[in-house]
Amino acid sequence: PRPGDLTLGWIRDQVLSVLDLGTRLPAHEAAYFADRLLVHLTSCDARREGQWEKVAWWDFIRAEEMSAEYQTLLGIGQTRNLVATRAEVASTRTVGRVIIEALLLWGLLGRGMDGDADIDRVLNAPTSEAWIDPWEAHLRSLGVEFVLGTRVREVRYDAGRVTGVHVSAREGGDERTVTADHYVCALPVEHARLTWGPALRAADPQLARCDALQADWMTGVMFYLRTPTPVVHGHVNCLDSPWSVTAVGQAQFWNGRDFPRDYGDGRARDCLSAIISEWDKPGILYGKTAKECTKEEVVAELWAQLKDGLNDAGKTTLRDEDRLGWFMDPAVTGLGGPDPQNREQLLIHPTGTLYNRPTARTKVPNFFLAGDYVRTDVDLATMEGANESARLAVNALLDADNSDTERCEIRELYRPPELEPLKRVDEVRYKLGLPNTFDLG
């Protein structure tokens, strides 16, 4: 629709038409879910932060009272499979605002994503080639020095400022203190908070609140295949897989690349990259959780769940003879043993997470935070959220330095102008202690 044409009735009809396409949802459950979306769409920012942030998505959509199809598709599939958070505890504000509205609804309606209705976007080459290597080369050209194999031990604080960062070689050895005028901490939160000592935490209480932020496992395996196997032009979401499996066939998106020529020994023609978001439930092959399995068992179990989700009576998408090899994220160690570890976990979003997320600017004038756990408008553990936090940190640093350098542009998620009047009405109702106009229970 054109600006001004967006109405709640039209949105509801579009949601119902999508839910009617390829699902077995009972009509009354689809209608109820569409109505709950209208409640969130018309909720003001204050209600979202003060009320819906405290309500689990599972409760908001009354999943407990609904069919298994409803629970799987609209509860688990939107939380555990996509952001590794259980629907029973996932924040309604985050799920409703970012996943349902920004990523799915406005994308499907051609709003908020450059006017493009393609909601599933991936890089057009391997991550290192499309993004990491060019960015590294650019930074080096600007004089940035990368010091590899170094572990941050402590961010040292004294007399109101950060005075240095104590570092050492990763496996022990030489230790030293690095000093600078300003410090940007861009570590993942589960690693960053270990480097903040009592004095630094006391200087800014929001640092201590980061201890309440939670991370979970969301990683997987790349399967190298003999035959091109795109499956779909986008991501695969195996909604009923016990390990909450998602996947994407990568070669189809790498324009200008000849997969067997450019990668490997020439035998592989595709890479199916699969992610496990649920590491604590039994699988279908061994009856063990992913953490209880050895690395080889995880691979076999994941492959079995992919086949279970993609192969049906009329079509065989994945064949054992096509699988040439695999690669698992090396950050995962100790599988099948008493203490499995994952050095690269994902921030998850249970209720109340927003209240513990820090701002990029801290109360320490020369110390700034960047990472997907920092409070941003994106409000989700994503590359976009990390990018926005970095822009906020740079702007805060430039302000602290009284620099006249142009500030980074900060872009907010799309807000349909047609819904703003309804949100203003809801703001008044929220202040009066009244429910949202469309919240009929």
CSV table of C-alpha atoms in Angstrom, one decimal:
chain,number,residue,atom,x,y,z
A,1,PRO,CA,0.0,0.0,0.0
A,2,ARG,CA,1.0,3.6,-0.4
A,3,PRO,CA,1.5,5.9,2.6
A,4,GLY,CA,-1.8,6.6,4.1
A,5,ASP,CA,-3.3,3.3,2.8
A,6,LEU,CA,-2.1,1.2,5.7
A,7,THR,CA,-5.1,0.2,8.0
A,8,LEU,CA,-5.4,-2.2,10.8
A,9,GLY,CA,-8.0,-4.1,8.9
A,10,TRP,CA,-5.8,-4.5,5.9
A,11,ILE,CA,-2.8,-5.6,8.0
A,12,ARG,CA,-5.0,-8.2,9.7
A,13,ASP,CA,-6.1,-9.5,6.4
A,14,GLN,CA,-2.6,-9.8,5.2
A,15,VAL,CA,-1.5,-11.6,8.3
A,16,LEU,CA,-4.4,-14.1,8.0
A,17,SER,CA,-3.6,-14.7,4.3
A,18,VAL,CA,0.0,-15.6,5.2
A,19,LEU,CA,-1.1,-17.9,8.1
A,20,ASP,CA,-3.6,-19.6,5.8
A,21,LEU,CA,-0.9,-20.3,3.2
A,22,GLY,CA,0.8,-23.7,4.0
A,23,THR,CA,-0.2,-24.0,7.7
A,24,ARG,CA,-2.7,-26.2,9.5
A,25,LEU,CA,-3.6,-23.5,12.0
A,26,PRO,CA,-7.3,-23.5,13.1
A,27,ALA,CA,-9.0,-20.4,11.8
A,28,HIS,CA,-9.9,-19.1,15.3
A,29,GLU,CA,-6.2,-19.4,16.4
A,30,ALA,CA,-5.0,-17.6,13.4
A,31,ALA,CA,-7.5,-14.8,14.0
A,32,TYR,CA,-6.5,-14.6,17.7
A,33,PHE,CA,-2.8,-14.3,16.7
A,34,ALA,CA,-3.6,-11.5,14.2
A,35,ASP,CA,-5.5,-9.6,16.9
A,36,ARG,CA,-2.6,-9.9,19.3
A,37,LEU,CA,-0.3,-8.4,16.6
A,38,LEU,CA,-2.6,-5.5,16.3
A,39,VAL,CA,-2.3,-4.9,20.1
A,40,HIS,CA,1.5,-4.8,19.8
A,41,LEU,CA,1.5,-2.7,16.6
A,42,THR,CA,-0.6,0.0,18.3
A,43,SER,CA,1.2,-0.1,21.7
A,44,CYS,CA,3.2,3.0,22.6
A,45,ASP,CA,6.8,2.9,23.4
A,46,ALA,CA,6.1,3.3,27.1
A,47,ARG,CA,3.8,0.4,27.2
A,48,ARG,CA,6.2,-1.8,25.2
A,49,GLU,CA,9.0,-1.0,27.7
A,50,GLY,CA,7.0,-0.9,30.8
A,51,GLN,CA,4.5,-3.8,30.2
A,52,TRP,CA,5.4,-6.0,27.2
A,53,GLU,CA,9.0,-6.2,28.1
A,54,LYS,CA,7.9,-8.0,31.3
A,55,VAL,CA,5.5,-10.4,29.5
A,56,ALA,CA,6.8,-13.6,27.9
A,57,TRP,CA,5.9,-14.1,24.2
A,58,TRP,CA,4.3,-17.5,25.0
A,59,ASP,CA,1.9,-15.8,27.4
A,60,PHE,CA,1.2,-12.8,25.2
A,61,ILE,CA,-0.1,-15.1,22.4
A,62,ARG,CA,-1.6,-17.6,24.9
A,63,ALA,CA,0.3,-20.4,23.3
A,64,GLU,CA,-0.3,-22.8,26.2
A,65,GLU,CA,-4.0,-22.9,25.4
A,66,MET,CA,-3.5,-23.4,21.6
A,67,SER,CA,-2.8,-26.3,19.2
A,68,ALA,CA,0.6,-27.8,18.8
A,69,GLU,CA,0.8,-26.2,15.3
A,70,TYR,CA,0.2,-22.8,16.9
A,71,GLN,CA,2.8,-23.4,19.5
A,72,THR,CA,5.4,-24.6,17.0
A,73,LEU,CA,4.9,-22.1,14.3
A,74,LEU,CA,4.1,-18.9,16.2
A,75,GLY,CA,5.8,-19.6,19.6
A,76,ILE,CA,8.9,-21.8,19.3
A,77,GLY,CA,9.6,-21.0,15.7
A,78,GLN,CA,9.8,-17.3,16.2
A,79,THR,CA,12.0,-17.5,19.4
A,80,ARG,CA,14.1,-20.6,19.9
A,81,ASN,CA,14.8,-21.3,16.2
A,82,LEU,CA,15.5,-17.6,15.3
A,83,VAL,CA,17.1,-16.1,18.4
A,84,ALA,CA,17.8,-19.1,20.7
A,85,THR,CA,15.4,-17.8,23.3
A,86,ARG,CA,12.7,-20.0,24.7
A,87,ALA,CA,9.2,-18.7,23.9
A,88,GLU,CA,8.2,-19.3,27.5
A,89,VAL,CA,10.5,-16.6,28.6
A,90,ALA,CA,11.2,-14.5,25.5
A,91,SER,CA,10.4,-10.8,25.8
A,92,THR,CA,7.3,-9.8,24.0
A,93,ARG,CA,8.7,-6.4,23.2
A,94,THR,CA,11.7,-7.9,21.4
A,95,VAL,CA,9.9,-10.7,19.6
A,96,GLY,CA,7.0,-8.5,18.6
A,97,ARG,CA,8.9,-5.4,17.7
A,98,VAL,CA,11.9,-6.7,16.0
A,99,ILE,CA,11.2,-10.2,14.7
A,100,ILE,CA,7.5,-10.0,13.9
A,101,GLU,CA,7.2,-6.3,12.9
A,102,ALA,CA,10.6,-5.2,11.6
A,103,LEU,CA,11.9,-8.4,10.1
A,104,LEU,CA,8.7,-10.2,8.9
A,105,LEU,CA,5.6,-7.9,8.7
A,106,TRP,CA,7.1,-4.7,7.3
A,107,GLY,CA,9.4,-6.7,5.1
A,108,LEU,CA,6.5,-8.7,3.6
A,109,LEU,CA,4.5,-5.6,3.0
A,110,GLY,CA,7.4,-3.8,1.3
A,111,ARG,CA,7.9,-1.3,4.1
A,112,GLY,CA,11.0,-0.4,6.0
A,113,MET,CA,13.5,-2.5,4.0
A,114,ASP,CA,14.4,-0.2,1.2
A,115,GLY,CA,11.0,-0.8,-0.2
A,116,ASP,CA,11.9,-4.4,-0.9
A,117,ALA,CA,9.6,-7.3,0.0
A,118,ASP,CA,12.5,-9.7,0.2
A,119,ILE,CA,12.8,-10.3,4.0
A,120,ASP,CA,15.5,-12.9,3.9
A,121,ARG,CA,18.9,-11.3,3.1
A,122,VAL,CA,22.3,-12.9,3.1
A,123,LEU,CA,25.8,-12.0,2.1
A,124,ASN,CA,26.7,-12.4,-1.6
A,125,ALA,CA,30.0,-14.3,-0.8
A,126,PRO,CA,31.6,-16.0,2.1
A,127,THR,CA,31.6,-13.8,5.1
A,128,SER,CA,35.4,-13.3,5.1
A,129,GLU,CA,35.4,-12.3,1.4
A,130,ALA,CA,32.3,-10.2,1.4
A,131,TRP,CA,32.8,-8.4,4.7
A,132,ILE,CA,35.7,-9.2,7.0
A,133,ASP,CA,38.7,-9.1,4.7
A,134,PRO,CA,37.7,-5.8,2.9
A,135,TRP,CA,36.9,-4.2,6.2
A,136,GLU,CA,40.3,-5.3,7.7
A,137,ALA,CA,42.1,-4.0,4.6
A,138,HIS,CA,40.3,-0.7,4.9
A,139,LEU,CA,41.2,-0.3,8.6
A,140,ARG,CA,44.8,-1.2,8.0
A,141,SER,CA,45.0,1.5,5.3
A,142,LEU,CA,43.9,4.0,7.9
A,143,GLY,CA,46.7,3.0,10.2
A,144,VAL,CA,44.8,0.6,12.5
A,145,GLU,CA,47.0,-2.0,14.2
A,146,PHE,CA,45.6,-5.4,15.0
A,147,VAL,CA,47.3,-7.2,17.9
A,148,LEU,CA,46.4,-10.9,17.6
A,149,GLY,CA,46.8,-13.7,20.1
A,150,THR,CA,46.2,-11.3,23.0
A,151,ARG,CA,43.8,-11.7,25.9
A,152,VAL,CA,42.3,-8.8,27.8
A,153,ARG,CA,42.7,-9.4,31.5
A,154,GLU,CA,41.3,-6.3,33.2
A,155,VAL,CA,40.2,-2.8,32.3
A,156,ARG,CA,41.9,-0.8,35.0
A,157,TYR,CA,40.2,2.2,36.6
A,158,ASP,CA,41.4,4.9,39.0
A,159,ALA,CA,40.4,8.4,39.9
A,160,GLY,CA,37.4,8.6,37.7
A,161,ARG,CA,38.9,7.3,34.5
A,162,VAL,CA,40.1,4.2,32.8
A,163,THR,CA,43.9,4.2,33.1
A,164,GLY,CA,44.8,1.2,30.9
A,165,VAL,CA,44.0,-2.3,29.8
A,166,HIS,CA,46.0,-5.2,31.3
A,167,VAL,CA,46.6,-7.8,28.6
A,168,SER,CA,48.6,-11.0,28.1
A,169,ALA,CA,49.5,-13.5,25.5
A,170,ARG,CA,46.5,-15.8,25.0
A,171,GLU,CA,48.2,-18.8,26.5
A,172,GLY,CA,50.0,-17.0,29.2
A,173,GLY,CA,53.4,-15.4,29.0
A,174,ASP,CA,54.2,-11.7,28.7
A,175,GLU,CA,51.8,-9.3,30.4
A,176,ARG,CA,51.6,-5.6,29.8
A,177,THR,CA,49.3,-2.6,30.2
A,178,VAL,CA,48.1,-0.8,27.1
A,179,THR,CA,47.3,2.9,27.6
A,180,ALA,CA,45.3,5.3,25.4
A,181,ASP,CA,43.2,8.5,25.6
A,182,HIS,CA,39.9,6.7,25.1
A,183,TYR,CA,38.8,3.0,25.4
A,184,VAL,CA,36.1,1.2,23.5
A,185,CYS,CA,35.2,-2.2,24.9
A,186,ALA,CA,33.8,-4.3,22.0
A,187,LEU,CA,34.0,-7.7,23.5
A,188,PRO,CA,30.9,-10.0,23.7
A,189,VAL,CA,29.2,-9.4,27.0
A,190,GLU,CA,30.1,-12.8,28.6
A,191,HIS,CA,33.7,-12.0,28.0
A,192,ALA,CA,33.6,-8.2,28.6
A,193,ARG,CA,32.1,-8.3,32.1
A,194,LEU,CA,34.9,-10.6,33.3
A,195,THR,CA,37.4,-7.7,32.7
A,196,TRP,CA,35.4,-5.1,34.7
A,197,GLY,CA,36.8,-4.9,38.2
A,198,PRO,CA,34.9,-3.7,41.3
A,199,ALA,CA,36.1,-0.1,41.1
A,200,LEU,CA,35.0,0.3,37.4
A,201,ARG,CA,31.7,-1.4,38.2
A,202,ALA,CA,31.1,1.0,41.1
A,203,ALA,CA,31.8,4.0,38.8
A,204,ASP,CA,28.9,3.0,36.6
A,205,PRO,CA,26.2,0.6,38.0
A,206,GLN,CA,25.0,-0.4,34.5
A,207,LEU,CA,28.2,-2.4,34.2
A,208,ALA,CA,27.2,-4.6,37.1
A,209,ARG,CA,23.7,-5.0,35.7
A,210,CYS,CA,25.3,-6.7,32.7
A,211,ASP,CA,25.9,-9.8,34.9
A,212,ALA,CA,22.1,-10.4,34.5
A,213,LEU,CA,22.3,-10.6,30.7
A,214,GLN,CA,22.1,-14.2,29.4
A,215,ALA,CA,23.7,-15.9,26.5
A,216,ASP,CA,23.0,-19.3,25.0
A,217,TRP,CA,24.4,-21.7,22.3
A,218,MET,CA,23.4,-21.0,18.7
A,219,THR,CA,26.0,-22.5,16.3
A,220,GLY,CA,26.3,-25.5,14.0
A,221,VAL,CA,27.9,-27.3,11.1
A,222,MET,CA,28.7,-26.6,7.4
A,223,PHE,CA,28.0,-29.6,5.2
A,224,TYR,CA,29.9,-29.8,1.9
A,225,LEU,CA,27.8,-31.4,-0.8
A,226,ARG,CA,28.5,-33.1,-4.1
A,227,THR,CA,25.3,-31.7,-5.7
A,228,PRO,CA,24.0,-28.1,-5.7
A,229,THR,CA,21.3,-28.2,-3.0
A,230,PRO,CA,19.7,-24.8,-2.6
A,231,VAL,CA,16.5,-26.2,-1.1
A,232,VAL,CA,14.8,-22.8,-1.1
A,233,HIS,CA,15.9,-19.3,-2.1
A,234,GLY,CA,16.4,-18.3,1.5
A,235,HIS,CA,16.6,-19.9,5.0
A,236,VAL,CA,15.2,-23.2,6.0
A,237,ASN,CA,13.5,-23.4,9.3
A,238,CYS,CA,12.8,-26.9,10.5
A,239,LEU,CA,10.1,-25.8,12.9
A,240,ASP,CA,9.4,-29.2,14.5
A,241,SER,CA,13.1,-30.3,14.8
A,242,PRO,CA,14.0,-31.1,18.4
A,243,TRP,CA,17.2,-29.2,18.1
A,244,SER,CA,15.5,-26.1,16.5
A,245,VAL,CA,17.5,-26.5,13.3
A,246,THR,CA,17.8,-23.8,10.7
A,247,ALA,CA,19.9,-23.8,7.5
A,248,VAL,CA,20.8,-22.1,4.3
A,249,GLY,CA,22.2,-23.3,1.0
A,250,GLN,CA,25.0,-20.8,0.4
A,251,ALA,CA,26.3,-21.3,-3.2
A,252,GLN,CA,23.1,-20.0,-4.8
A,253,PHE,CA,23.8,-16.5,-3.3
A,254,TRP,CA,27.5,-16.2,-4.2
A,255,ASN,CA,27.2,-14.5,-7.6
A,256,GLY,CA,30.4,-14.5,-9.6
A,257,ARG,CA,31.8,-17.5,-7.7
A,258,ASP,CA,32.2,-20.9,-9.2
A,259,PHE,CA,32.0,-23.1,-6.1
A,260,PRO,CA,34.0,-26.2,-7.2
A,261,ARG,CA,36.6,-24.0,-8.9
A,262,ASP,CA,37.0,-21.5,-6.1
A,263,TYR,CA,36.6,-23.6,-3.0
A,264,GLY,CA,38.0,-26.9,-1.7
A,265,ASP,CA,39.4,-29.7,-4.0
A,266,GLY,CA,36.8,-29.2,-6.7
A,267,ARG,CA,34.4,-32.0,-5.7
A,268,ALA,CA,32.0,-29.9,-3.6
A,269,ARG,CA,29.4,-27.9,-5.4
A,270,ASP,CA,27.5,-26.5,-2.5
A,271,CYS,CA,27.6,-25.7,1.2
A,272,LEU,CA,24.6,-26.3,3.4
A,273,SER,CA,25.2,-24.3,6.6
A,274,ALA,CA,23.0,-25.5,9.5
A,275,ILE,CA,22.5,-24.0,12.9
A,276,ILE,CA,21.4,-25.7,16.2
A,277,SER,CA,19.6,-23.4,18.5
A,278,GLU,CA,18.5,-26.0,21.1
A,279,TRP,CA,21.4,-27.8,22.6
A,280,ASP,CA,19.6,-29.2,25.7
A,281,LYS,CA,16.8,-31.5,24.3
A,282,PRO,CA,17.2,-35.1,23.1
A,283,GLY,CA,17.6,-35.7,19.4
A,284,ILE,CA,16.0,-38.3,17.1
A,285,LEU,CA,19.0,-40.5,16.4
A,286,TYR,CA,20.8,-41.1,19.8
A,287,GLY,CA,18.2,-39.8,22.2
A,288,LYS,CA,20.8,-37.4,23.7
A,289,THR,CA,21.1,-33.7,23.9
A,290,ALA,CA,23.6,-32.0,21.5
A,291,LYS,CA,25.9,-31.2,24.5
A,292,GLU,CA,25.9,-34.8,25.5
A,293,CYS,CA,26.9,-36.0,22.0
A,294,THR,CA,30.4,-36.2,20.7
A,295,LYS,CA,31.3,-33.9,17.8
A,296,GLU,CA,30.7,-36.8,15.3
A,297,GLU,CA,27.4,-37.7,16.9
A,298,VAL,CA,26.3,-34.0,16.7
A,299,VAL,CA,27.0,-34.1,12.9
A,300,ALA,CA,25.2,-37.3,12.4
A,301,GLU,CA,22.2,-36.2,14.5
A,302,LEU,CA,22.0,-32.8,12.8
A,303,TRP,CA,22.1,-34.4,9.3
A,304,ALA,CA,19.3,-36.8,10.4
A,305,GLN,CA,17.1,-33.9,11.6
A,306,LEU,CA,17.8,-32.0,8.3
A,307,LYS,CA,16.7,-35.0,6.3
A,308,ASP,CA,13.7,-35.6,8.5
A,309,GLY,CA,12.6,-32.0,7.9
A,310,LEU,CA,13.4,-31.7,4.2
A,311,ASN,CA,12.9,-35.2,2.7
A,312,ASP,CA,9.3,-36.4,2.2
A,313,ALA,CA,7.5,-39.2,0.5
A,314,GLY,CA,7.5,-37.4,-2.9
A,315,LYS,CA,11.0,-35.9,-2.9
A,316,THR,CA,14.4,-36.6,-1.5
A,317,THR,CA,16.3,-33.3,-1.0
A,318,LEU,CA,19.3,-34.6,1.0
A,319,ARG,CA,21.1,-37.8,0.1
A,320,ASP,CA,23.9,-39.4,2.2
A,321,GLU,CA,26.0,-40.1,-0.9
A,322,ASP,CA,26.1,-36.3,-1.7
A,323,ARG,CA,27.7,-35.4,1.7
A,324,LEU,CA,31.4,-35.0,1.2
A,325,GLY,CA,32.5,-33.5,4.4
A,326,TRP,CA,31.7,-31.1,7.2
A,327,PHE,CA,33.1,-28.4,9.4
A,328,MET,CA,32.0,-27.4,13.0
A,329,ASP,CA,32.6,-24.1,14.7
A,330,PRO,CA,35.9,-24.5,16.6
A,331,ALA,CA,34.5,-22.3,19.4
A,332,VAL,CA,32.6,-25.4,20.6
A,333,THR,CA,34.8,-27.8,22.6
A,334,GLY,CA,34.4,-30.7,25.0
A,335,LEU,CA,31.3,-32.2,23.4
A,336,GLY,CA,30.3,-35.5,24.9
A,337,GLY,CA,32.4,-34.8,28.0
A,338,PRO,CA,31.6,-33.5,31.5
A,339,ASP,CA,32.1,-29.8,30.6
A,340,PRO,CA,31.2,-28.8,27.1
A,341,GLN,CA,32.1,-25.2,26.3
A,342,ASN,CA,31.2,-22.6,23.6
A,343,ARG,CA,33.4,-19.5,23.5
A,344,GLU,CA,31.0,-17.7,21.1
A,345,GLN,CA,27.5,-17.7,22.5
A,346,LEU,CA,24.6,-15.6,21.5
A,347,LEU,CA,22.9,-13.0,23.7
A,348,ILE,CA,19.3,-14.1,24.3
A,349,HIS,CA,16.3,-12.0,25.2
A,350,PRO,CA,14.2,-13.3,28.2
A,351,THR,CA,11.8,-10.9,29.8
A,352,GLY,CA,13.5,-7.9,31.5
A,353,THR,CA,16.6,-8.1,29.4
A,354,LEU,CA,16.1,-4.5,28.2
A,355,TYR,CA,16.5,-3.1,31.7
A,356,ASN,CA,20.0,-4.6,32.1
A,357,ARG,CA,21.4,-3.6,28.7
A,358,PRO,CA,23.9,-0.7,29.0
A,359,THR,CA,24.2,2.3,26.9
A,360,ALA,CA,27.3,2.9,24.6
A,361,ARG,CA,28.2,5.9,26.7
A,362,THR,CA,29.2,5.1,30.3
A,363,LYS,CA,29.6,7.3,33.3
A,364,VAL,CA,33.4,6.9,32.9
A,365,PRO,CA,34.2,9.7,30.5
A,366,ASN,CA,36.9,7.8,28.5
A,367,PHE,CA,35.2,4.4,28.4
A,368,PHE,CA,32.6,3.3,25.9
A,369,LEU,CA,30.8,0.1,25.0
A,370,ALA,CA,30.0,-1.6,21.7
A,371,GLY,CA,28.5,-4.9,21.0
A,372,ASP,CA,25.1,-6.5,20.3
A,373,TYR,CA,24.3,-6.4,24.0
A,374,VAL,CA,24.4,-2.6,24.2
A,375,ARG,CA,21.0,-0.9,24.1
A,376,THR,CA,20.1,0.1,20.6
A,377,ASP,CA,17.0,0.7,18.5
A,378,VAL,CA,17.5,-2.7,16.8
A,379,ASP,CA,17.1,-4.4,20.2
A,380,LEU,CA,18.3,-7.8,19.0
A,381,ALA,CA,21.5,-9.8,19.0
A,382,THR,CA,22.4,-9.2,15.4
A,383,MET,CA,25.2,-7.7,13.2
A,384,GLU,CA,22.9,-4.7,12.7
A,385,GLY,CA,22.6,-4.2,16.4
A,386,ALA,CA,26.4,-4.5,16.9
A,387,ASN,CA,26.9,-2.0,14.1
A,388,GLU,CA,24.5,0.5,15.6
A,389,SER,CA,26.1,0.2,19.0
A,390,ALA,CA,29.5,0.9,17.4
A,391,ARG,CA,28.1,4.1,15.8
A,392,LEU,CA,26.7,5.2,19.2
A,393,ALA,CA,30.1,4.5,20.8
A,394,VAL,CA,32.0,6.5,18.2
A,395,ASN,CA,29.6,9.4,18.6
A,396,ALA,CA,29.9,9.4,22.4
A,397,LEU,CA,33.7,9.3,22.1
A,398,LEU,CA,33.7,12.2,19.7
A,399,ASP,CA,31.4,14.2,22.1
A,400,ALA,CA,33.8,13.4,25.0
A,401,ASP,CA,36.7,14.6,22.9
A,402,ASN,CA,34.9,17.8,21.9
A,403,SER,CA,35.6,16.8,18.3
A,404,ASP,CA,34.2,18.7,15.3
A,405,THR,CA,34.3,15.5,13.2
A,406,GLU,CA,31.0,14.6,11.5
A,407,ARG,CA,29.0,12.1,13.6
A,408,CYS,CA,27.9,8.6,12.5
A,409,GLU,CA,24.4,8.4,11.2
A,410,ILE,CA,22.0,6.5,13.4
A,411,ARG,CA,19.1,4.9,11.7
A,412,GLU,CA,16.0,3.6,13.6
A,413,LEU,CA,13.7,0.8,12.7
A,414,TYR,CA,10.8,1.6,10.4
A,415,ARG,CA,7.7,3.1,12.1
A,416,PRO,CA,4.6,3.3,9.9
A,417,PRO,CA,3.4,6.9,10.1
A,418,GLU,CA,-0.2,5.6,9.8
A,419,LEU,CA,0.1,3.9,13.2
A,420,GLU,CA,1.5,6.9,15.1
A,421,PRO,CA,-1.9,8.4,16.0
A,422,LEU,CA,-3.0,5.1,17.5
A,423,LYS,CA,0.2,4.9,19.5
A,424,ARG,CA,-0.4,8.4,20.9
A,425,VAL,CA,-3.9,7.4,22.0
A,426,ASP,CA,-2.3,4.3,23.7
A,427,GLU,CA,0.2,6.5,25.4
A,428,VAL,CA,-2.6,8.4,27.2
A,429,ARG,CA,-4.3,5.1,28.0
A,430,TYR,CA,-1.1,3.7,29.4
A,431,LYS,CA,-0.6,6.7,31.7
A,432,LEU,CA,-4.2,6.3,32.9
A,433,GLY,CA,-3.5,2.6,33.7
A,434,LEU,CA,-5.9,1.4,30.9
A,435,PRO,CA,-5.2,-1.5,28.5
A,436,ASN,CA,-4.5,-1.0,24.9
A,437,THR,CA,-7.7,-0.3,22.9
A,438,PHE,CA,-7.4,-3.6,21.0
A,439,ASP,CA,-6.3,-5.7,24.0
A,440,LEU,CA,-9.5,-7.7,24.7
A,441,GLY,CA,-7.7,-10.4,26.7
